[in-house]
Amino acid sequence: MITKPKGCKDIYGHEAKIWKYIDSVVDSVMEKYNYTYIRTPIFESTELFHRGVGDNTDIVTKETYDFIDRGKRAMTLRPEGTAGVVRSYIENKMYGDLNPVKVYYSGTMYRYERPQLGRNREFTQFGMEVLGSDDPMADAEVISLAVNIYKMLGLKGIKVKINSLGDTESRNRYRDELVKYFAPHINDFCCDCKERLAKNPLRILDCKVDRENDILKNAPTTIEYLNEESKKRFDEVKEYLDLLQIEYEVDPTIVRGLDYYNHTVFEIEADIKELGNNNILGGGGRYNGLCEMLDGPKTPGIGFACGMDRLANALELENIDLPLNEALDIFLLYVNEDEKKYAAYITQELRLAGFTVDTEYTSRSLKSQFKQADRLKAKFIAVLNSEDLDNNEIKIKNTKTKEEEIISLDALIYYLDEKLGMETEEDFEHICQCEGEDCNCTDCHCHDEK
Ligand code: HAM
């Protein structure tokens, strides 16, 4: 048997419905914030990630899927989405458009990592990027957009952690300080960190091998080395977050594992023990130099990406009841060949009228067909019977109330419309909009908790 590659996943059935639901929420929230969809290639020139993500990052040195194509070009499966979006921004001269350019994406990314819960080799991210604004308001908007997606999905206990790496001057000061701090102890660190000390000491801070080393844990933090301008900028970001009522915590240990960041960096965590160290649902930050690094015009940028695999896990682990609409409106059953043809015809008519419909395809016994209707959670079933059909009638049963009726075939669409419409209204009555505060209604679930 040929099996899937290590660290990859097949997503199907109930899980696929969760993914589609997340996608729909992401689309709708992104649209509300006026972000437009962008789709860039899954593979790009290797050079893009070396220059964009950073030659000394773990992602580029150890985790990329690189290949030489048949034209002998060095290519890499994208390990993240930002570099590709910025490449596209430059190549398509989007800077000539209305600024800022606000885009969002969703797609598979590839990193050669040790697979575990919440960490795969092929994984999906959705993310957004804002190019062309250096305003702290944009930083707060990106953070609030991410938080609101999690809230819309019903996730509880998410934590926003923010930090600032400051501008180039602050980062350089911090870099020098780190070298001074780590140099006397560097022999206690892994081989990679020894190399990082000279090339990129910030990367020692997110080393997966030396994570527990006390020297690393007590390293100086970025915040202590921010110059006045960077401090002021960070304060403004926090003021906007307060204004938008986004709760956050300043965590000076956040430096992020990609080289392009400066100023604001942030991560959003789920409060779920089972996810262990992989409870960071998403992260992002500002990358004001990236566009120039990739030969584009000087353009500030900020963005965020969320791991869909981790998010879907978190929703399952928190037992969030998502409105997945898994039920069929109606399932049509039949016994003989004539009825089967009717089933094919009526199924088609009902689908064209907008109902979710299925029927039997393998001519199984009626008992098996009833079981199938049950498995598909059909709200109505219709048992086609030649005698009824000859009279232009159909027998229909509400699977919840067990009520059975024989109705005219001509009235079927009208009948379902009315019955299913009523059901939606009934369901709607139970969704309380008051969020439990000062609620006077009598039949919503928030009263159960009071
Ligand atoms: P990142 O922190 O490398 O940032 O990835 C963002 C999220 O992708 C992580 O928080 C995690 O949820 C998910 N993720 C990363 N690696 C894996 C993996 N191996 N398996 C499953 N999920 C994973 C970025 O990628 C930046 N491009 C974010 C950004 C956008 N910064 C600015 N704009």
mmCIF file with all atom_site columns, C-alpha atoms and ligand atoms in Angstrom, residues 7 53 59 63 79-83 105 109-130 142 150 256-258 260-261 266-268 278-287 290 301-311, ligand 1:
data_model
loop_
_atom_site.group_PDB
_atom_site.id
_atom_site.type_symbol
_atom_site.label_atom_id
_atom_site.label_alt_id
_atom_site.label_comp_id
_atom_site.label_asym_id
_atom_site.label_entity_id
_atom_site.label_seq_id
_atom_site.pdbx_PDB_ins_code
_atom_site.Cartn_x
_atom_site.Cartn_y
_atom_site.Cartn_z
_atom_site.occupancy
_atom_site.B_iso_or_equiv
_atom_site.pdbx_formal_charge
_atom_site.auth_seq_id
_atom_site.auth_comp_id
_atom_site.auth_asym_id
_atom_site.auth_atom_id
_atom_site.pdbx_PDB_model_num
ATOM   1  C CA  . GLY A 1 7   ? 4.115   14.640 8.464  1.00 0.00 ? 7   GLY A CA  1
ATOM   2  C CA  . VAL A 1 53  ? 12.976  34.614 5.691  1.00 0.00 ? 53  VAL A CA  1
ATOM   3  C CA  . ILE A 1 59  ? 13.327  27.335 8.616  1.00 0.00 ? 59  ILE A CA  1
ATOM   4  C CA  . GLU A 1 63  ? 13.383  22.840 7.137  1.00 0.00 ? 63  GLU A CA  1
ATOM   5  C CA  . PRO A 1 79  ? 7.611   27.385 4.189  1.00 0.00 ? 79  PRO A CA  1
ATOM   6  C CA  . GLU A 1 80  ? 5.453   30.480 4.892  1.00 0.00 ? 80  GLU A CA  1
ATOM   7  C CA  . GLY A 1 81  ? 3.301   32.987 3.024  1.00 0.00 ? 81  GLY A CA  1
ATOM   8  C CA  . THR A 1 82  ? 4.739   36.449 3.678  1.00 0.00 ? 82  THR A CA  1
ATOM   9  C CA  . ALA A 1 83  ? 7.789   36.314 1.369  1.00 0.00 ? 83  ALA A CA  1
ATOM   10 C CA  . TYR A 1 105 ? -4.402  34.113 1.868  1.00 0.00 ? 105 TYR A CA  1
ATOM   11 C CA  . MET A 1 109 ? 3.117   25.454 3.603  1.00 0.00 ? 109 MET A CA  1
ATOM   12 C CA  . TYR A 1 110 ? 6.004   22.996 3.897  1.00 0.00 ? 110 TYR A CA  1
ATOM   13 C CA  . ARG A 1 111 ? 8.613   22.617 6.637  1.00 0.00 ? 111 ARG A CA  1
ATOM   14 C CA  . TYR A 1 112 ? 10.737  19.527 7.223  1.00 0.00 ? 112 TYR A CA  1
ATOM   15 C CA  . GLU A 1 113 ? 10.109  19.225 10.958 1.00 0.00 ? 113 GLU A CA  1
ATOM   16 C CA  . ARG A 1 114 ? 9.685   16.379 13.431 1.00 0.00 ? 114 ARG A CA  1
ATOM   17 C CA  . PRO A 1 115 ? 5.967   15.593 13.156 1.00 0.00 ? 115 PRO A CA  1
ATOM   18 C CA  . GLN A 1 116 ? 3.853   15.688 16.339 1.00 0.00 ? 116 GLN A CA  1
ATOM   19 C CA  . LEU A 1 117 ? 0.450   17.004 17.427 1.00 0.00 ? 117 LEU A CA  1
ATOM   20 C CA  . GLY A 1 118 ? 0.207   20.513 15.945 1.00 0.00 ? 118 GLY A CA  1
ATOM   21 C CA  . ARG A 1 119 ? 3.438   20.221 13.955 1.00 0.00 ? 119 ARG A CA  1
ATOM   22 C CA  . ASN A 1 120 ? 3.351   18.738 10.461 1.00 0.00 ? 120 ASN A CA  1
ATOM   23 C CA  . ARG A 1 121 ? 5.540   18.827 7.371  1.00 0.00 ? 121 ARG A CA  1
ATOM   24 C CA  . GLU A 1 122 ? 2.677   19.918 5.163  1.00 0.00 ? 122 GLU A CA  1
ATOM   25 C CA  . PHE A 1 123 ? 0.379   22.289 7.027  1.00 0.00 ? 123 PHE A CA  1
ATOM   26 C CA  . THR A 1 124 ? -2.075  25.014 6.156  1.00 0.00 ? 124 THR A CA  1
ATOM   27 C CA  . GLN A 1 125 ? -1.911  28.643 7.177  1.00 0.00 ? 125 GLN A CA  1
ATOM   28 C CA  . PHE A 1 126 ? -4.321  31.457 6.649  1.00 0.00 ? 126 PHE A CA  1
ATOM   29 C CA  . GLY A 1 127 ? -2.804  34.876 7.008  1.00 0.00 ? 127 GLY A CA  1
ATOM   30 C CA  . MET A 1 128 ? -2.968  38.520 6.073  1.00 0.00 ? 128 MET A CA  1
ATOM   31 C CA  . GLU A 1 129 ? -0.501  41.229 5.165  1.00 0.00 ? 129 GLU A CA  1
ATOM   32 C CA  . VAL A 1 130 ? -0.820  45.020 5.163  1.00 0.00 ? 130 VAL A CA  1
ATOM   33 C CA  . VAL A 1 142 ? -3.977  43.069 12.354 1.00 0.00 ? 142 VAL A CA  1
ATOM   34 C CA  . TYR A 1 150 ? -10.758 33.150 16.995 1.00 0.00 ? 150 TYR A CA  1
ATOM   35 C CA  . ARG A 1 256 ? 9.877   35.113 16.477 1.00 0.00 ? 256 ARG A CA  1
ATOM   36 C CA  . GLY A 1 257 ? 11.841  32.680 14.334 1.00 0.00 ? 257 GLY A CA  1
ATOM   37 C CA  . LEU A 1 258 ? 12.013  34.644 11.084 1.00 0.00 ? 258 LEU A CA  1
ATOM   38 C CA  . TYR A 1 260 ? 12.357  39.954 8.683  1.00 0.00 ? 260 TYR A CA  1
ATOM   39 C CA  . TYR A 1 261 ? 10.710  41.365 11.798 1.00 0.00 ? 261 TYR A CA  1
ATOM   40 C CA  . PHE A 1 266 ? 3.124   39.004 18.595 1.00 0.00 ? 266 PHE A CA  1
ATOM   41 C CA  . GLU A 1 267 ? 1.828   35.494 19.127 1.00 0.00 ? 267 GLU A CA  1
ATOM   42 C CA  . ILE A 1 268 ? -1.607  34.158 19.951 1.00 0.00 ? 268 ILE A CA  1
ATOM   43 C CA  . ASN A 1 278 ? 2.530   23.665 19.978 1.00 0.00 ? 278 ASN A CA  1
ATOM   44 C CA  . ASN A 1 279 ? -0.232  25.778 21.505 1.00 0.00 ? 279 ASN A CA  1
ATOM   45 C CA  . ILE A 1 280 ? 0.783   28.882 19.547 1.00 0.00 ? 280 ILE A CA  1
ATOM   46 C CA  . LEU A 1 281 ? -2.086  29.196 17.104 1.00 0.00 ? 281 LEU A CA  1
ATOM   47 C CA  . GLY A 1 282 ? -0.527  32.006 15.142 1.00 0.00 ? 282 GLY A CA  1
ATOM   48 C CA  . GLY A 1 283 ? 2.022   34.749 15.068 1.00 0.00 ? 283 GLY A CA  1
ATOM   49 C CA  . GLY A 1 284 ? 3.061   37.782 13.165 1.00 0.00 ? 284 GLY A CA  1
ATOM   50 C CA  . GLY A 1 285 ? 4.659   41.160 13.267 1.00 0.00 ? 285 GLY A CA  1
ATOM   51 C CA  . ARG A 1 286 ? 6.013   44.145 11.431 1.00 0.00 ? 286 ARG A CA  1
ATOM   52 C CA  . TYR A 1 287 ? 8.570   43.799 8.632  1.00 0.00 ? 287 TYR A CA  1
ATOM   53 C CA  . LEU A 1 290 ? 11.448  43.205 3.779  1.00 0.00 ? 290 LEU A CA  1
ATOM   54 C CA  . GLY A 1 301 ? 4.497   45.947 6.225  1.00 0.00 ? 301 GLY A CA  1
ATOM   55 C CA  . ILE A 1 302 ? 2.781   43.997 8.954  1.00 0.00 ? 302 ILE A CA  1
ATOM   56 C CA  . GLY A 1 303 ? 1.008   40.657 8.952  1.00 0.00 ? 303 GLY A CA  1
ATOM   57 C CA  . PHE A 1 304 ? -0.050  37.531 10.744 1.00 0.00 ? 304 PHE A CA  1
ATOM   58 C CA  . ALA A 1 305 ? -0.456  33.839 9.972  1.00 0.00 ? 305 ALA A CA  1
ATOM   59 C CA  . CYS A 1 306 ? -2.441  31.170 11.775 1.00 0.00 ? 306 CYS A CA  1
ATOM   60 C CA  . GLY A 1 307 ? -1.840  27.424 11.604 1.00 0.00 ? 307 GLY A CA  1
ATOM   61 C CA  . MET A 1 308 ? -5.130  25.863 10.502 1.00 0.00 ? 308 MET A CA  1
ATOM   62 C CA  . ASP A 1 309 ? -4.137  22.397 11.737 1.00 0.00 ? 309 ASP A CA  1
ATOM   63 C CA  . ARG A 1 310 ? -3.577  23.749 15.239 1.00 0.00 ? 310 ARG A CA  1
ATOM   64 C CA  . LEU A 1 311 ? -6.739  25.830 15.122 1.00 0.00 ? 311 LEU A CA  1
HETATM 65 P P1  . HAM B 2 .   ? 5.164   31.350 11.900 1.00 0.00 ? 1   HAM B P1  1
HETATM 66 O O1  . HAM B 2 .   ? 5.145   31.674 13.339 1.00 0.00 ? 1   HAM B O1  1
HETATM 67 O O2  . HAM B 2 .   ? 6.359   30.653 11.371 1.00 0.00 ? 1   HAM B O2  1
HETATM 68 O O3  . HAM B 2 .   ? 4.936   32.715 11.131 1.00 0.00 ? 1   HAM B O3  1
HETATM 69 O O4  . HAM B 2 .   ? 3.903   30.487 11.547 1.00 0.00 ? 1   HAM B O4  1
HETATM 70 C C1  . HAM B 2 .   ? 2.619   30.919 11.894 1.00 0.00 ? 1   HAM B C1  1
HETATM 71 C C2  . HAM B 2 .   ? 1.799   29.770 12.456 1.00 0.00 ? 1   HAM B C2  1
HETATM 72 O O5  . HAM B 2 .   ? 1.823   28.657 11.543 1.00 0.00 ? 1   HAM B O5  1
HETATM 73 C C3  . HAM B 2 .   ? 2.364   29.156 13.746 1.00 0.00 ? 1   HAM B C3  1
HETATM 74 O O6  . HAM B 2 .   ? 1.985   29.920 14.859 1.00 0.00 ? 1   HAM B O6  1
HETATM 75 C C4  . HAM B 2 .   ? 1.703   27.788 13.744 1.00 0.00 ? 1   HAM B C4  1
HETATM 76 O O7  . HAM B 2 .   ? 0.367   27.858 14.194 1.00 0.00 ? 1   HAM B O7  1
HETATM 77 C C5  . HAM B 2 .   ? 1.676   27.451 12.268 1.00 0.00 ? 1   HAM B C5  1
HETATM 78 N N1  . HAM B 2 .   ? 2.782   26.537 11.965 1.00 0.00 ? 1   HAM B N1  1
HETATM 79 C C6  . HAM B 2 .   ? 4.081   26.831 11.759 1.00 0.00 ? 1   HAM B C6  1
HETATM 80 N N2  . HAM B 2 .   ? 4.784   25.716 11.512 1.00 0.00 ? 1   HAM B N2  1
HETATM 81 C C7  . HAM B 2 .   ? 3.905   24.681 11.581 1.00 0.00 ? 1   HAM B C7  1
HETATM 82 C C8  . HAM B 2 .   ? 4.020   23.265 11.415 1.00 0.00 ? 1   HAM B C8  1
HETATM 83 N N3  . HAM B 2 .   ? 5.161   22.672 11.109 1.00 0.00 ? 1   HAM B N3  1
HETATM 84 N N4  . HAM B 2 .   ? 2.892   22.517 11.538 1.00 0.00 ? 1   HAM B N4  1
HETATM 85 C C9  . HAM B 2 .   ? 1.706   23.095 11.834 1.00 0.00 ? 1   HAM B C9  1
HETATM 86 N N5  . HAM B 2 .   ? 1.547   24.427 11.991 1.00 0.00 ? 1   HAM B N5  1
HETATM 87 C C10 . HAM B 2 .   ? 2.632   25.201 11.871 1.00 0.00 ? 1   HAM B C10 1
HETATM 88 C C11 . HAM B 2 .   ? 4.893   32.816 9.785  1.00 0.00 ? 1   HAM B C11 1
HETATM 89 O O8  . HAM B 2 .   ? 4.810   31.880 9.041  1.00 0.00 ? 1   HAM B O8  1
HETATM 90 C C12 . HAM B 2 .   ? 4.863   34.246 9.303  1.00 0.00 ? 1   HAM B C12 1
HETATM 91 N N6  . HAM B 2 .   ? 4.820   34.234 7.840  1.00 0.00 ? 1   HAM B N6  1
HETATM 92 C C13 . HAM B 2 .   ? 3.667   34.988 9.880  1.00 0.00 ? 1   HAM B C13 1
HETATM 93 C C14 . HAM B 2 .   ? 3.594   36.392 9.401  1.00 0.00 ? 1   HAM B C14 1
HETATM 94 C C15 . HAM B 2 .   ? 2.757   36.879 8.459  1.00 0.00 ? 1   HAM B C15 1
HETATM 95 N N7  . HAM B 2 .   ? 4.339   37.390 9.813  1.00 0.00 ? 1   HAM B N7  1
HETATM 96 C C16 . HAM B 2 .   ? 4.020   38.493 9.159  1.00 0.00 ? 1   HAM B C16 1
HETATM 97 N N8  . HAM B 2 .   ? 3.066   38.178 8.305  1.00 0.00 ? 1   HAM B N8  1
#
